[in-house]
Steps between C-alpha positions, in 0.01 A plus 500: 500500500633844408415772754574871491525708817401858417651727762787356705467701818455343843216256424621452143836399642335247731316344205802498273725336759238241599412408142871464429483184712252344255541387141324811365665713234514853638502851357563795733350823370618807684650835419808717544747413778302197616509349152872570467568341839304187408706461183838552666452362851185291507276516804582477872219410739506487881247232595273510808710220651816710485667336200638706213426364155676618188327442167752526216411715198519191278186362668269751331477729201466873553312767310536869588155650447660839429716369217229494234256247352483145632772291330368276225613183679272583796188587300225242550735271688373502860246274666456743789580861585500589870465875541660632820586855392372822653137586439581807290704282261202272426425647154849429362523164679163400354629577154813293560290212634287511185814481286674214680209267577426202282149442367390317813735673745366667815583825677494517881505829688620499861541876528396725785174689470196425289394514139820367343358168385225682314759716322698193405191315378426783259824407321521120532133408554298412808532124448882530502524733801527390861468721804727439794633617834791389713584499870868426445694783662813648343701816453783596269837650589688616192532181297416250776157368596419441867222243529386560857189288525353202320136521405279390213387615157124521450391449140162508328329568168329833446168339404498236775562210263718202605868495398566403140797299375750787499386622841531147644853469362595833656354396837695174484832672439433759770439207734826338387673830580356481855315830457174352636245595231133490600219505244189696606161530334462871587828677427329839523428442868859386561630809319282723716634332814859562385414862418347553844815369666718723283286804580532434872879452498681667212401869521542529878833320509620701200410836653657414837800316353437202727510126443171311500533372856509854639125522441444257786739685728300823488130505599460825307643359177309173534181698555563696180569177312171349620312820416617514138434127471140550616449793263629297206297196604186713483581569135572133430171389653310771315644358177354159585789328676406276792790554741449477876658785701645277772646257246682772306630652826635160603666464160658844538640402837642176358667682209653769721636239740638286217669800333592695811862557390403589144507842339192509279550555128357852515753602764780346293385707203502822703844422645644461153316792342278283282138558418265308732183302429284721721261574212418131449458439874340795680415655164299195397299511824435873450383453141274208593363694795415797280308276262311332785431813702724390791727770649869411538668786692773284656606352168499848347720635778747212478523530122570873529770449761678228301482713187650789698795285605545394136510865394752594768735221396484616138599854606810384686 
């Protein structure tokens, strides 16, 4: 099976290193310095168990998405494209996925935020698009990936249909890679749950500059996290999602405890002067709330504050 990883950041690095232990043919699609590092040095991953794994550059092919059109040898050659890139890069990654997938190949999005799978499906088709979410925890330091917590990858079809042949093959190889894939009948609900957790953790930790576990050390911060979770849950339930408040709060607690030493991806972006995904996290809740007539003042405030930090870093 030939699999392309589109976006080799923290989670993309986890997938690439894990799939390197299978018999899959791999293509790493990244850009700029990351792409150059993959070609010259390969990939270094610090596993949750403390081991350091080095994946040689010979184990995968590399395409720099900034270098121009997809090379002819990659066009129509992939059985699966796993999209891990930032939410704002979804349009270009969707186009690349369309170019590299074979006739029956499938695209899987495990990006933060909501709405990405629908964007991808507009290019490759609904029947060939899978929604996904992951609870694997990771962060990236220069050219090394720190995999700080094992989790699972939730996968499902956009129309609720059972997995087809290509999807089954992808699930099998993700299982072989010990990435713990789980097929669900309602991927939209799973995506909402992941979004709610992101809303409750990422903006607050990014604004304060704290690791995830600090939320539990401060009653004030934890109270704010619960408050924005409840506001966002009101929007989710108004959209038709059946999510119990106590269950999502328990899930939030579990995630924070499991990733207590982790700097969330949004904080990592701010620390390195990169654009964040605040518009596809809080921004998605705000947009949905506006359409449903549900006020979202906390999400609006958090989005404004994160945007302000982005602006200040650009002025430095």
